């Protein structure tokens, strides 16, 4: 390793100072003006069933959440009858709270999921009838709603999420099944996080 000379040291200090200033500016720009620590935090409503697993009833879910239809542990549909108006905020409810460690940013999660639009009769995608899905969480590999809503949720949990368009696929949508501006609903079983 070369030792810094008197000419390279000032350049390195200048570069380091610029990096620190840029990082500080980025951090200050994040979040809401009144509460920077909660700007990206989803609205979380914890609801726990009696420990039976996936048989959540509508009375145990927040008013914004659809009824979760199941066959055993597998999610087979969502019933949007009588839900509250769609929100422009990320909403997350723990239907079953797992007893594993909380999911951390940067971990790879393994999950089963069921995604449906509120005006659809069938899912736009699901993994319960296939293989579980694995991907890094909280690092931009997935839609922002998953990245923001699943970090901190205990492994073994089942959550229901309402994801506004700006944290989903935005104005562009995704393929033929998800139009631009769509609010997405997911039921997600977090199987593992490593």
Short mmCIF file of N, CA and C in Angstrom, two decimals:
data_model
loop_
_atom_site.label_atom_id
_atom_site.label_comp_id
_atom_site.label_asym_id
_atom_site.label_seq_id
_atom_site.Cartn_x
_atom_site.Cartn_y
_atom_site.Cartn_z
N UNK A 1 0.85 -1.18 0.00
CA UNK A 1 0.00 0.00 0.00
C UNK A 1 0.89 1.24 0.00
N UNK A 2 0.53 2.21 -0.82
CA UNK A 2 1.31 3.44 -0.89
C UNK A 2 0.90 4.38 0.21
N UNK A 3 1.86 5.07 0.72
CA UNK A 3 1.60 6.09 1.73
C UNK A 3 1.20 7.39 1.04
N UNK A 4 0.17 8.07 1.55
CA UNK A 4 -0.26 9.31 0.90
C UNK A 4 0.85 10.36 0.94
N UNK A 5 1.01 11.04 -0.18
CA UNK A 5 1.98 12.13 -0.22
C UNK A 5 1.28 13.42 0.18
N UNK A 6 2.02 14.45 0.31
CA UNK A 6 1.43 15.72 0.72
C UNK A 6 0.48 16.26 -0.34
N UNK A 7 0.64 15.80 -1.61
CA UNK A 7 -0.27 16.26 -2.66
C UNK A 7 -1.56 15.44 -2.71
N UNK A 8 -1.52 14.14 -2.42
CA UNK A 8 -2.73 13.32 -2.51
C UNK A 8 -3.59 13.41 -1.27
N UNK A 9 -3.02 13.72 -0.12
CA UNK A 9 -3.80 13.80 1.10
C UNK A 9 -4.88 14.88 1.03
N UNK A 10 -4.59 16.09 0.58
CA UNK A 10 -5.65 17.10 0.49
C UNK A 10 -6.77 16.68 -0.47
N UNK A 11 -6.40 16.01 -1.58
CA UNK A 11 -7.42 15.55 -2.52
C UNK A 11 -8.33 14.52 -1.86
N UNK A 12 -7.73 13.60 -1.10
CA UNK A 12 -8.52 12.58 -0.43
C UNK A 12 -9.43 13.20 0.63
N UNK A 13 -8.91 14.17 1.37
CA UNK A 13 -9.74 14.84 2.37
C UNK A 13 -10.89 15.59 1.71
N UNK A 14 -10.63 16.23 0.59
CA UNK A 14 -11.68 16.95 -0.13
C UNK A 14 -12.74 15.98 -0.62
N UNK A 15 -12.31 14.84 -1.17
CA UNK A 15 -13.26 13.84 -1.66
C UNK A 15 -14.08 13.28 -0.50
N UNK A 16 -13.44 13.01 0.62
CA UNK A 16 -14.14 12.49 1.79
C UNK A 16 -15.15 13.51 2.29
N UNK A 17 -14.78 14.77 2.36
CA UNK A 17 -15.70 15.83 2.81
C UNK A 17 -16.90 15.93 1.88
N UNK A 18 -16.66 15.87 0.57
CA UNK A 18 -17.76 15.94 -0.39
C UNK A 18 -18.70 14.76 -0.22
N UNK A 19 -18.15 13.58 0.02
CA UNK A 19 -18.98 12.39 0.21
C UNK A 19 -19.83 12.52 1.46
N UNK A 20 -19.25 13.00 2.55
CA UNK A 20 -20.00 13.18 3.80
C UNK A 20 -21.11 14.21 3.60
N UNK A 21 -20.83 15.31 2.92
CA UNK A 21 -21.85 16.32 2.67
C UNK A 21 -22.98 15.78 1.80
N UNK A 22 -22.64 15.01 0.76
CA UNK A 22 -23.65 14.42 -0.10
C UNK A 22 -24.52 13.44 0.68
N UNK A 23 -23.90 12.59 1.48
CA UNK A 23 -24.66 11.63 2.28
C UNK A 23 -25.59 12.36 3.25
N UNK A 24 -25.10 13.41 3.87
CA UNK A 24 -25.94 14.19 4.78
C UNK A 24 -27.11 14.82 4.07
N UNK A 25 -26.88 15.34 2.88
CA UNK A 25 -27.96 15.95 2.11
C UNK A 25 -29.02 14.92 1.73
N UNK A 26 -28.58 13.73 1.36
CA UNK A 26 -29.53 12.66 1.02
C UNK A 26 -30.36 12.27 2.22
N UNK A 27 -29.74 12.16 3.37
CA UNK A 27 -30.47 11.78 4.58
C UNK A 27 -31.47 12.85 4.99
N UNK A 28 -31.09 14.10 4.87
CA UNK A 28 -31.99 15.19 5.23
C UNK A 28 -33.18 15.22 4.28
N UNK A 29 -32.97 14.87 3.03
CA UNK A 29 -34.04 14.90 2.04
C UNK A 29 -35.02 13.75 2.17
N UNK A 30 -34.71 12.74 2.96
CA UNK A 30 -35.59 11.59 3.10
C UNK A 30 -36.67 11.88 4.13
N UNK A 31 -37.86 11.36 3.88
CA UNK A 31 -38.92 11.41 4.90
C UNK A 31 -39.73 12.68 4.85
N UNK A 32 -40.69 12.75 5.76
CA UNK A 32 -41.56 13.90 5.86
C UNK A 32 -40.90 14.98 6.70
N UNK A 33 -41.27 16.20 6.43
CA UNK A 33 -40.66 17.31 7.12
C UNK A 33 -40.92 17.28 8.62
N UNK A 34 -42.12 16.86 9.03
CA UNK A 34 -42.47 16.88 10.44
C UNK A 34 -41.97 15.68 11.21
N UNK A 35 -41.80 14.53 10.55
CA UNK A 35 -41.41 13.33 11.26
C UNK A 35 -40.53 12.46 10.37
N UNK A 36 -39.25 12.78 10.25
CA UNK A 36 -38.39 12.08 9.31
C UNK A 36 -38.20 10.61 9.63
N UNK A 37 -38.41 10.18 10.85
CA UNK A 37 -38.17 8.79 11.19
C UNK A 37 -39.29 7.87 10.74
N UNK A 38 -40.49 8.40 10.47
CA UNK A 38 -41.61 7.55 10.11
C UNK A 38 -42.11 7.77 8.69
N UNK A 39 -41.37 8.47 7.87
CA UNK A 39 -41.84 8.79 6.54
C UNK A 39 -42.13 7.56 5.71
N UNK A 40 -41.32 6.53 5.79
CA UNK A 40 -41.52 5.34 4.98
C UNK A 40 -42.16 4.21 5.76
N UNK A 41 -42.56 4.46 6.99
CA UNK A 41 -43.16 3.41 7.79
C UNK A 41 -44.60 3.18 7.35
N UNK A 42 -44.96 1.92 7.12
CA UNK A 42 -46.35 1.65 6.76
C UNK A 42 -47.26 1.82 7.96
N UNK A 43 -48.54 2.02 7.67
CA UNK A 43 -49.54 2.03 8.73
C UNK A 43 -49.77 0.56 9.08
N UNK A 44 -49.45 0.17 10.29
CA UNK A 44 -49.54 -1.23 10.68
C UNK A 44 -50.66 -1.43 11.67
N UNK A 45 -51.51 -2.38 11.36
CA UNK A 45 -52.57 -2.78 12.28
C UNK A 45 -52.35 -4.25 12.59
N UNK A 46 -51.99 -4.55 13.82
CA UNK A 46 -51.74 -5.94 14.18
C UNK A 46 -53.03 -6.61 14.61
N UNK A 47 -53.35 -7.71 13.96
CA UNK A 47 -54.50 -8.51 14.34
C UNK A 47 -54.04 -9.95 14.38
N UNK A 48 -54.34 -10.61 15.44
CA UNK A 48 -53.89 -11.99 15.62
C UNK A 48 -55.09 -12.90 15.74
N UNK A 49 -55.04 -14.02 15.06
CA UNK A 49 -56.09 -15.01 15.24
C UNK A 49 -55.80 -15.77 16.52
N UNK A 50 -56.61 -16.75 16.81
CA UNK A 50 -56.43 -17.51 18.04
C UNK A 50 -55.27 -18.49 17.96
N UNK A 51 -54.40 -18.34 16.97
CA UNK A 51 -53.25 -19.22 16.83
C UNK A 51 -53.53 -20.37 15.88
N UNK A 52 -54.73 -20.43 15.33
CA UNK A 52 -55.08 -21.54 14.46
C UNK A 52 -54.41 -21.44 13.10
N UNK A 53 -53.86 -20.31 12.77
CA UNK A 53 -53.15 -20.19 11.50
C UNK A 53 -53.87 -19.27 10.55
N UNK A 54 -54.44 -19.82 9.48
CA UNK A 54 -54.91 -18.98 8.39
C UNK A 54 -56.40 -18.74 8.38
N UNK A 55 -57.14 -19.17 9.34
CA UNK A 55 -58.58 -19.02 9.32
C UNK A 55 -59.02 -17.69 9.93
N UNK A 56 -58.57 -16.60 9.35
CA UNK A 56 -58.93 -15.28 9.85
C UNK A 56 -60.36 -14.96 9.42
N UNK A 57 -61.11 -14.40 10.33
CA UNK A 57 -62.47 -13.99 9.98
C UNK A 57 -62.50 -12.49 9.75
N UNK A 58 -63.51 -11.98 9.04
CA UNK A 58 -63.55 -10.56 8.73
C UNK A 58 -63.54 -9.69 9.98
N UNK A 59 -64.09 -10.15 11.10
CA UNK A 59 -64.11 -9.36 12.32
C UNK A 59 -62.73 -9.14 12.92
N UNK A 60 -61.77 -9.97 12.55
CA UNK A 60 -60.41 -9.85 13.08
C UNK A 60 -59.52 -8.98 12.21
N UNK A 61 -60.01 -8.58 11.06
CA UNK A 61 -59.22 -7.79 10.13
C UNK A 61 -59.62 -6.33 10.21
N UNK A 62 -58.70 -5.42 9.91
CA UNK A 62 -59.09 -4.00 9.84
C UNK A 62 -60.13 -3.79 8.74
N UNK A 63 -60.86 -2.68 8.80
CA UNK A 63 -61.94 -2.45 7.84
C UNK A 63 -61.46 -2.28 6.41
N UNK A 64 -60.18 -1.97 6.22
CA UNK A 64 -59.65 -1.82 4.86
C UNK A 64 -59.27 -3.15 4.22
N UNK A 65 -59.18 -4.21 5.01
CA UNK A 65 -58.67 -5.50 4.52
C UNK A 65 -59.80 -6.40 4.03
N UNK A 66 -59.56 -7.08 2.91
CA UNK A 66 -60.56 -8.03 2.43
C UNK A 66 -60.56 -9.30 3.28
N UNK A 67 -61.65 -10.04 3.22
CA UNK A 67 -61.69 -11.35 3.87
C UNK A 67 -60.75 -12.28 3.11
N UNK A 68 -59.99 -13.07 3.84
CA UNK A 68 -59.05 -14.00 3.24
C UNK A 68 -59.73 -15.37 3.13
N UNK A 69 -59.88 -15.85 1.90
CA UNK A 69 -60.50 -17.14 1.66
C UNK A 69 -59.41 -18.20 1.58
N UNK A 70 -59.60 -19.31 2.28
CA UNK A 70 -58.54 -20.32 2.34
C UNK A 70 -59.08 -21.72 2.09
N UNK A 71 -58.17 -22.59 1.75
CA UNK A 71 -58.39 -24.03 1.70
C UNK A 71 -57.25 -24.62 2.51
N UNK A 72 -57.52 -24.95 3.77
CA UNK A 72 -56.43 -25.33 4.68
C UNK A 72 -55.59 -24.10 4.96
N UNK A 73 -54.29 -24.20 4.74
CA UNK A 73 -53.40 -23.05 4.94
C UNK A 73 -53.21 -22.22 3.67
N UNK A 74 -53.70 -22.72 2.54
CA UNK A 74 -53.50 -22.03 1.27
C UNK A 74 -54.55 -20.95 1.06
N UNK A 75 -54.10 -19.77 0.66
CA UNK A 75 -55.01 -18.68 0.31
C UNK A 75 -55.55 -18.96 -1.09
N UNK A 76 -56.87 -18.89 -1.24
CA UNK A 76 -57.51 -19.17 -2.53
C UNK A 76 -58.24 -17.97 -3.11
N UNK A 77 -58.40 -16.93 -2.31
CA UNK A 77 -59.08 -15.75 -2.82
C UNK A 77 -59.21 -14.66 -1.78
N UNK A 78 -59.64 -13.50 -2.24
CA UNK A 78 -59.90 -12.36 -1.37
C UNK A 78 -61.31 -11.86 -1.67
N UNK A 79 -62.08 -11.59 -0.63
CA UNK A 79 -63.44 -11.08 -0.77
C UNK A 79 -63.43 -9.61 -0.34
N UNK A 80 -63.67 -8.73 -1.30
CA UNK A 80 -63.59 -7.29 -1.05
C UNK A 80 -64.93 -6.68 -0.67
N UNK A 81 -65.94 -7.49 -0.42
CA UNK A 81 -67.25 -6.99 -0.03
C UNK A 81 -67.12 -6.17 1.26
N UNK A 82 -67.65 -4.98 1.25
CA UNK A 82 -67.73 -4.12 2.44
C UNK A 82 -66.39 -3.65 3.00
N UNK A 83 -65.34 -3.54 2.17
CA UNK A 83 -64.11 -2.96 2.70
C UNK A 83 -64.21 -1.44 2.64
N UNK A 84 -63.40 -0.79 3.44
CA UNK A 84 -63.34 0.67 3.45
C UNK A 84 -62.80 1.17 2.10
N UNK A 85 -63.01 2.45 1.79
CA UNK A 85 -62.45 2.99 0.55
C UNK A 85 -60.94 2.77 0.49
N UNK A 86 -60.42 2.65 -0.72
CA UNK A 86 -59.00 2.41 -0.91
C UNK A 86 -58.19 3.57 -0.35
N UNK A 87 -57.05 3.26 0.21
CA UNK A 87 -56.17 4.25 0.82
C UNK A 87 -55.01 4.57 -0.12
N UNK A 88 -54.46 5.77 0.03
CA UNK A 88 -53.25 6.11 -0.71
C UNK A 88 -52.00 5.89 0.15
N UNK A 89 -52.18 5.20 1.28
CA UNK A 89 -51.06 4.85 2.16
C UNK A 89 -50.83 3.35 2.11
N UNK A 90 -49.61 2.94 2.44
CA UNK A 90 -49.30 1.52 2.58
C UNK A 90 -49.91 1.04 3.89
N UNK A 91 -50.75 0.00 3.81
CA UNK A 91 -51.41 -0.55 4.99
C UNK A 91 -50.98 -2.01 5.15
N UNK A 92 -50.59 -2.38 6.37
CA UNK A 92 -50.13 -3.73 6.65
C UNK A 92 -50.79 -4.20 7.94
N UNK A 93 -51.36 -5.40 7.91
CA UNK A 93 -51.93 -5.99 9.12
C UNK A 93 -51.39 -7.40 9.28
N UNK A 94 -50.90 -7.69 10.48
CA UNK A 94 -50.47 -9.04 10.78
C UNK A 94 -51.70 -9.85 11.18
N UNK A 95 -52.07 -10.79 10.33
CA UNK A 95 -53.21 -11.65 10.58
C UNK A 95 -52.80 -12.72 11.59
N UNK A 96 -51.61 -13.25 11.39
CA UNK A 96 -50.98 -14.18 12.33
C UNK A 96 -49.58 -13.65 12.56
N UNK A 97 -49.20 -13.50 13.82
CA UNK A 97 -47.86 -13.03 14.14
C UNK A 97 -46.97 -14.24 14.37
N UNK A 98 -45.91 -14.34 13.56
CA UNK A 98 -44.98 -15.45 13.67
C UNK A 98 -44.13 -15.35 14.91
N UNK A 99 -43.50 -16.47 15.26
CA UNK A 99 -42.63 -16.48 16.45
C UNK A 99 -41.15 -16.46 16.07
N UNK A 100 -40.85 -16.21 14.80
CA UNK A 100 -39.46 -16.13 14.36
C UNK A 100 -38.90 -14.73 14.52
N UNK A 101 -37.63 -14.57 14.16
CA UNK A 101 -37.01 -13.24 14.25
C UNK A 101 -37.61 -12.29 13.22
N UNK A 102 -37.54 -10.99 13.47
CA UNK A 102 -38.06 -10.04 12.50
C UNK A 102 -37.21 -10.04 11.21
N UNK A 103 -37.89 -9.85 10.09
CA UNK A 103 -37.22 -9.74 8.80
C UNK A 103 -36.36 -8.47 8.81
N UNK A 104 -35.12 -8.61 8.36
CA UNK A 104 -34.20 -7.47 8.32
C UNK A 104 -33.93 -7.07 6.88
N UNK A 105 -33.71 -5.77 6.68
CA UNK A 105 -33.37 -5.25 5.36
C UNK A 105 -32.13 -5.97 4.85
N UNK A 106 -32.18 -6.40 3.59
CA UNK A 106 -31.05 -7.08 2.98
C UNK A 106 -31.12 -8.60 3.05
N UNK A 107 -31.99 -9.13 3.90
CA UNK A 107 -32.13 -10.58 3.96
C UNK A 107 -32.90 -11.07 2.74
N UNK A 108 -32.74 -12.35 2.44
CA UNK A 108 -33.55 -12.98 1.41
C UNK A 108 -34.71 -13.67 2.10
N UNK A 109 -35.91 -13.25 1.71
CA UNK A 109 -37.10 -13.88 2.31
C UNK A 109 -37.60 -14.99 1.39
N UNK A 110 -38.19 -15.98 2.00
CA UNK A 110 -38.95 -17.00 1.28
C UNK A 110 -40.39 -16.83 1.75
N UNK A 111 -41.30 -16.73 0.79
CA UNK A 111 -42.69 -16.44 1.14
C UNK A 111 -43.64 -17.07 0.15
N UNK A 112 -44.85 -17.36 0.63
CA UNK A 112 -45.97 -17.64 -0.24
C UNK A 112 -46.79 -16.36 -0.29
N UNK A 113 -47.37 -16.06 -1.44
CA UNK A 113 -48.13 -14.82 -1.57
C UNK A 113 -49.33 -15.04 -2.47
N UNK A 114 -50.31 -14.16 -2.30
CA UNK A 114 -51.52 -14.13 -3.13
C UNK A 114 -51.80 -12.67 -3.40
N UNK A 115 -51.77 -12.26 -4.67
CA UNK A 115 -52.01 -10.87 -5.05
C UNK A 115 -53.26 -10.73 -5.88
N UNK A 116 -54.10 -9.75 -5.51
CA UNK A 116 -55.36 -9.55 -6.23
C UNK A 116 -55.71 -8.08 -6.23
N UNK A 117 -56.34 -7.64 -7.30
CA UNK A 117 -56.87 -6.28 -7.38
C UNK A 117 -58.26 -6.27 -6.77
N UNK A 118 -58.67 -5.16 -6.17
CA UNK A 118 -59.97 -5.12 -5.49
C UNK A 118 -61.17 -5.31 -6.41
N UNK A 119 -61.03 -5.05 -7.69
CA UNK A 119 -62.16 -5.20 -8.61
C UNK A 119 -62.05 -6.47 -9.46
N UNK A 120 -61.15 -7.38 -9.06
CA UNK A 120 -60.95 -8.62 -9.82
C UNK A 120 -61.55 -9.82 -9.09
N UNK A 121 -61.88 -10.84 -9.84
CA UNK A 121 -62.42 -12.07 -9.27
C UNK A 121 -61.35 -13.14 -9.08
N UNK A 122 -60.16 -12.88 -9.59
CA UNK A 122 -59.09 -13.87 -9.52
C UNK A 122 -57.77 -13.15 -9.24
N UNK A 123 -56.77 -13.87 -8.75
CA UNK A 123 -55.49 -13.24 -8.47
C UNK A 123 -54.76 -12.85 -9.75
N UNK A 124 -53.93 -11.81 -9.67
CA UNK A 124 -53.04 -11.51 -10.79
C UNK A 124 -51.79 -12.37 -10.70
N UNK A 125 -51.49 -12.87 -9.48
CA UNK A 125 -50.38 -13.80 -9.30
C UNK A 125 -50.48 -14.39 -7.90
N UNK A 126 -49.96 -15.60 -7.74
CA UNK A 126 -49.94 -16.25 -6.43
C UNK A 126 -48.93 -17.39 -6.46
N UNK A 127 -48.47 -17.79 -5.29
CA UNK A 127 -47.51 -18.89 -5.22
C UNK A 127 -48.01 -20.07 -4.39
N UNK A 128 -49.18 -19.96 -3.77
CA UNK A 128 -49.67 -21.03 -2.91
C UNK A 128 -49.87 -22.34 -3.68
N UNK A 129 -50.22 -22.26 -4.96
CA UNK A 129 -50.42 -23.46 -5.77
C UNK A 129 -49.13 -23.89 -6.48
N UNK A 130 -48.05 -23.15 -6.24
CA UNK A 130 -46.77 -23.43 -6.90
C UNK A 130 -45.70 -23.58 -5.82
N UNK A 131 -44.54 -23.04 -6.09
CA UNK A 131 -43.43 -23.06 -5.14
C UNK A 131 -43.35 -21.71 -4.45
N UNK A 132 -42.88 -21.66 -3.18
CA UNK A 132 -42.67 -20.37 -2.52
C UNK A 132 -41.68 -19.50 -3.31
N UNK A 133 -41.78 -18.23 -3.10
CA UNK A 133 -41.00 -17.21 -3.78
C UNK A 133 -39.86 -16.76 -2.87
N UNK A 134 -38.67 -16.53 -3.42
CA UNK A 134 -37.54 -16.01 -2.65
C UNK A 134 -36.94 -14.80 -3.35
N UNK A 135 -36.60 -13.78 -2.55
CA UNK A 135 -35.97 -12.57 -3.09
C UNK A 135 -35.42 -11.74 -1.94
N UNK A 136 -34.40 -10.91 -2.23
CA UNK A 136 -33.90 -9.98 -1.21
C UNK A 136 -34.96 -8.94 -0.89
N UNK A 137 -35.05 -8.55 0.38
CA UNK A 137 -36.08 -7.60 0.81
C UNK A 137 -35.44 -6.29 1.28
N UNK A 138 -36.09 -5.20 0.97
CA UNK A 138 -35.63 -3.90 1.46
C UNK A 138 -34.46 -3.32 0.68
N UNK A 139 -34.18 -3.86 -0.51
CA UNK A 139 -33.03 -3.37 -1.27
C UNK A 139 -33.39 -2.95 -2.70
N UNK A 140 -34.70 -2.86 -3.00
CA UNK A 140 -35.12 -2.41 -4.31
C UNK A 140 -35.32 -3.51 -5.34
N UNK A 141 -35.22 -4.76 -4.94
CA UNK A 141 -35.44 -5.86 -5.89
C UNK A 141 -36.92 -6.12 -6.12
N UNK A 142 -37.76 -5.70 -5.19
CA UNK A 142 -39.20 -5.93 -5.25
C UNK A 142 -39.91 -4.58 -5.31
N UNK A 143 -41.23 -4.61 -5.44
CA UNK A 143 -41.96 -3.35 -5.40
C UNK A 143 -41.76 -2.71 -4.03
N UNK A 144 -41.82 -1.41 -3.99
CA UNK A 144 -41.54 -0.67 -2.76
C UNK A 144 -42.48 -1.06 -1.62
N UNK A 145 -43.72 -1.39 -1.92
CA UNK A 145 -44.67 -1.79 -0.88
C UNK A 145 -44.19 -3.01 -0.11
N UNK A 146 -43.64 -3.99 -0.81
CA UNK A 146 -43.08 -5.17 -0.13
C UNK A 146 -41.84 -4.76 0.67
N UNK A 147 -40.94 -3.99 0.05
CA UNK A 147 -39.72 -3.58 0.73
C UNK A 147 -40.01 -2.83 2.02
N UNK A 148 -40.98 -1.93 2.00
CA UNK A 148 -41.30 -1.13 3.18
C UNK A 148 -42.18 -1.88 4.17
N UNK A 149 -43.08 -2.71 3.68
CA UNK A 149 -44.07 -3.33 4.54
C UNK A 149 -43.64 -4.61 5.23
N UNK A 150 -42.62 -5.29 4.71
CA UNK A 150 -42.25 -6.58 5.28
C UNK A 150 -41.04 -6.54 6.20
N UNK A 151 -40.20 -5.53 6.08
CA UNK A 151 -39.05 -5.41 6.99
C UNK A 151 -39.59 -5.18 8.40
N UNK A 152 -39.14 -6.00 9.33
CA UNK A 152 -39.58 -5.90 10.72
C UNK A 152 -40.68 -6.87 11.10
N UNK A 153 -41.30 -7.52 10.11
CA UNK A 153 -42.36 -8.49 10.39
C UNK A 153 -41.70 -9.82 10.79
N UNK A 154 -42.17 -10.46 11.87
CA UNK A 154 -41.56 -11.72 12.30
C UNK A 154 -41.76 -12.86 11.29
N UNK A 155 -40.71 -13.68 11.14
CA UNK A 155 -40.81 -14.88 10.30
C UNK A 155 -41.91 -15.76 10.90
N UNK A 156 -42.70 -16.37 10.02
CA UNK A 156 -43.83 -17.19 10.43
C UNK A 156 -45.14 -16.43 10.41
N UNK A 157 -45.08 -15.13 10.11
CA UNK A 157 -46.29 -14.30 10.09
C UNK A 157 -47.04 -14.44 8.78
N UNK A 158 -48.34 -14.18 8.87
CA UNK A 158 -49.18 -13.96 7.69
C UNK A 158 -49.63 -12.52 7.77
N UNK A 159 -49.39 -11.77 6.71
CA UNK A 159 -49.81 -10.37 6.66
C UNK A 159 -50.72 -10.15 5.46
N UNK A 160 -51.59 -9.17 5.60
CA UNK A 160 -52.37 -8.68 4.47
C UNK A 160 -51.92 -7.24 4.26
N UNK A 161 -51.74 -6.88 2.99
CA UNK A 161 -51.23 -5.56 2.65
C UNK A 161 -52.10 -4.91 1.58
N UNK A 162 -52.29 -3.60 1.74
CA UNK A 162 -52.88 -2.76 0.70
C UNK A 162 -51.77 -1.84 0.24
N UNK A 163 -51.39 -1.95 -1.03
CA UNK A 163 -50.25 -1.21 -1.55
C UNK A 163 -50.75 -0.20 -2.59
N UNK A 164 -50.59 1.10 -2.30
CA UNK A 164 -51.03 2.10 -3.28
C UNK A 164 -50.15 2.05 -4.52
N UNK A 165 -50.67 2.58 -5.58
CA UNK A 165 -50.01 2.53 -6.88
C UNK A 165 -48.56 3.03 -6.85
N UNK A 166 -48.31 4.12 -6.13
CA UNK A 166 -46.96 4.68 -6.15
C UNK A 166 -45.94 3.77 -5.46
N UNK A 167 -46.39 2.80 -4.68
CA UNK A 167 -45.48 1.83 -4.06
C UNK A 167 -45.60 0.45 -4.72
N UNK A 168 -46.39 0.41 -5.80
CA UNK A 168 -46.58 -0.82 -6.56
C UNK A 168 -45.96 -0.66 -7.94
N UNK A 169 -46.83 -0.65 -8.96
CA UNK A 169 -46.34 -0.56 -10.34
C UNK A 169 -46.60 0.80 -10.97
N UNK A 170 -47.10 1.77 -10.19
CA UNK A 170 -47.26 3.14 -10.66
C UNK A 170 -48.23 3.29 -11.80
N UNK A 171 -48.04 4.34 -12.55
CA UNK A 171 -48.93 4.66 -13.67
C UNK A 171 -48.75 3.71 -14.85
N UNK A 172 -47.60 3.03 -14.91
CA UNK A 172 -47.33 2.12 -16.04
C UNK A 172 -48.06 0.79 -15.90
N UNK A 173 -48.33 0.37 -14.66
CA UNK A 173 -48.93 -0.94 -14.46
C UNK A 173 -47.92 -2.03 -14.74
N UNK A 174 -48.41 -3.27 -14.85
CA UNK A 174 -47.53 -4.41 -15.13
C UNK A 174 -48.30 -5.43 -15.95
N UNK A 175 -47.98 -5.50 -17.22
CA UNK A 175 -48.63 -6.47 -18.08
C UNK A 175 -50.11 -6.19 -18.26
N UNK A 176 -50.82 -7.20 -18.71
CA UNK A 176 -52.25 -7.05 -18.98
C UNK A 176 -53.10 -7.13 -17.72
N UNK A 177 -52.56 -7.73 -16.65
CA UNK A 177 -53.38 -7.96 -15.45
C UNK A 177 -53.37 -6.83 -14.43
N UNK A 178 -52.37 -5.94 -14.47
CA UNK A 178 -52.28 -4.86 -13.49
C UNK A 178 -52.24 -3.53 -14.23
N UNK A 179 -53.37 -2.83 -14.28
CA UNK A 179 -53.40 -1.55 -14.98
C UNK A 179 -52.65 -0.46 -14.21
N UNK A 180 -52.30 0.60 -14.91
CA UNK A 180 -51.66 1.74 -14.27
C UNK A 180 -52.56 2.32 -13.19
N UNK A 181 -51.96 2.76 -12.10
CA UNK A 181 -52.70 3.38 -11.01
C UNK A 181 -53.39 2.41 -10.08
N UNK A 182 -53.14 1.10 -10.22
CA UNK A 182 -53.86 0.09 -9.44
C UNK A 182 -53.34 -0.02 -8.01
N UNK A 183 -54.28 -0.15 -7.06
CA UNK A 183 -53.95 -0.51 -5.69
C UNK A 183 -53.89 -2.03 -5.64
N UNK A 184 -52.82 -2.55 -5.04
CA UNK A 184 -52.59 -3.99 -4.98
C UNK A 184 -52.89 -4.51 -3.59
N UNK A 185 -53.51 -5.66 -3.50
CA UNK A 185 -53.71 -6.33 -2.22
C UNK A 185 -52.94 -7.65 -2.25
N UNK A 186 -52.22 -7.91 -1.17
CA UNK A 186 -51.47 -9.15 -1.04
C UNK A 186 -51.74 -9.79 0.31
N UNK A 187 -51.77 -11.11 0.33
CA UNK A 187 -51.64 -11.88 1.56
C UNK A 187 -50.31 -12.58 1.42
N UNK A 188 -49.45 -12.43 2.43
CA UNK A 188 -48.09 -12.96 2.36
C UNK A 188 -47.80 -13.77 3.61
N UNK A 189 -47.36 -15.00 3.41
CA UNK A 189 -46.87 -15.85 4.50
C UNK A 189 -45.35 -15.82 4.45
N UNK A 190 -44.72 -15.28 5.49
CA UNK A 190 -43.26 -15.22 5.53
C UNK A 190 -42.75 -16.53 6.10
N UNK A 191 -42.14 -17.34 5.25
CA UNK A 191 -41.69 -18.67 5.61
C UNK A 191 -40.30 -18.63 6.25
N UNK A 192 -39.41 -17.81 5.68
CA UNK A 192 -38.03 -17.77 6.18
C UNK A 192 -37.40 -16.45 5.76
N UNK A 193 -36.33 -16.09 6.45
CA UNK A 193 -35.52 -14.92 6.10
C UNK A 193 -34.08 -15.20 6.51
N UNK A 194 -33.17 -15.17 5.55
CA UNK A 194 -31.75 -15.44 5.84
C UNK A 194 -30.87 -14.40 5.18
#
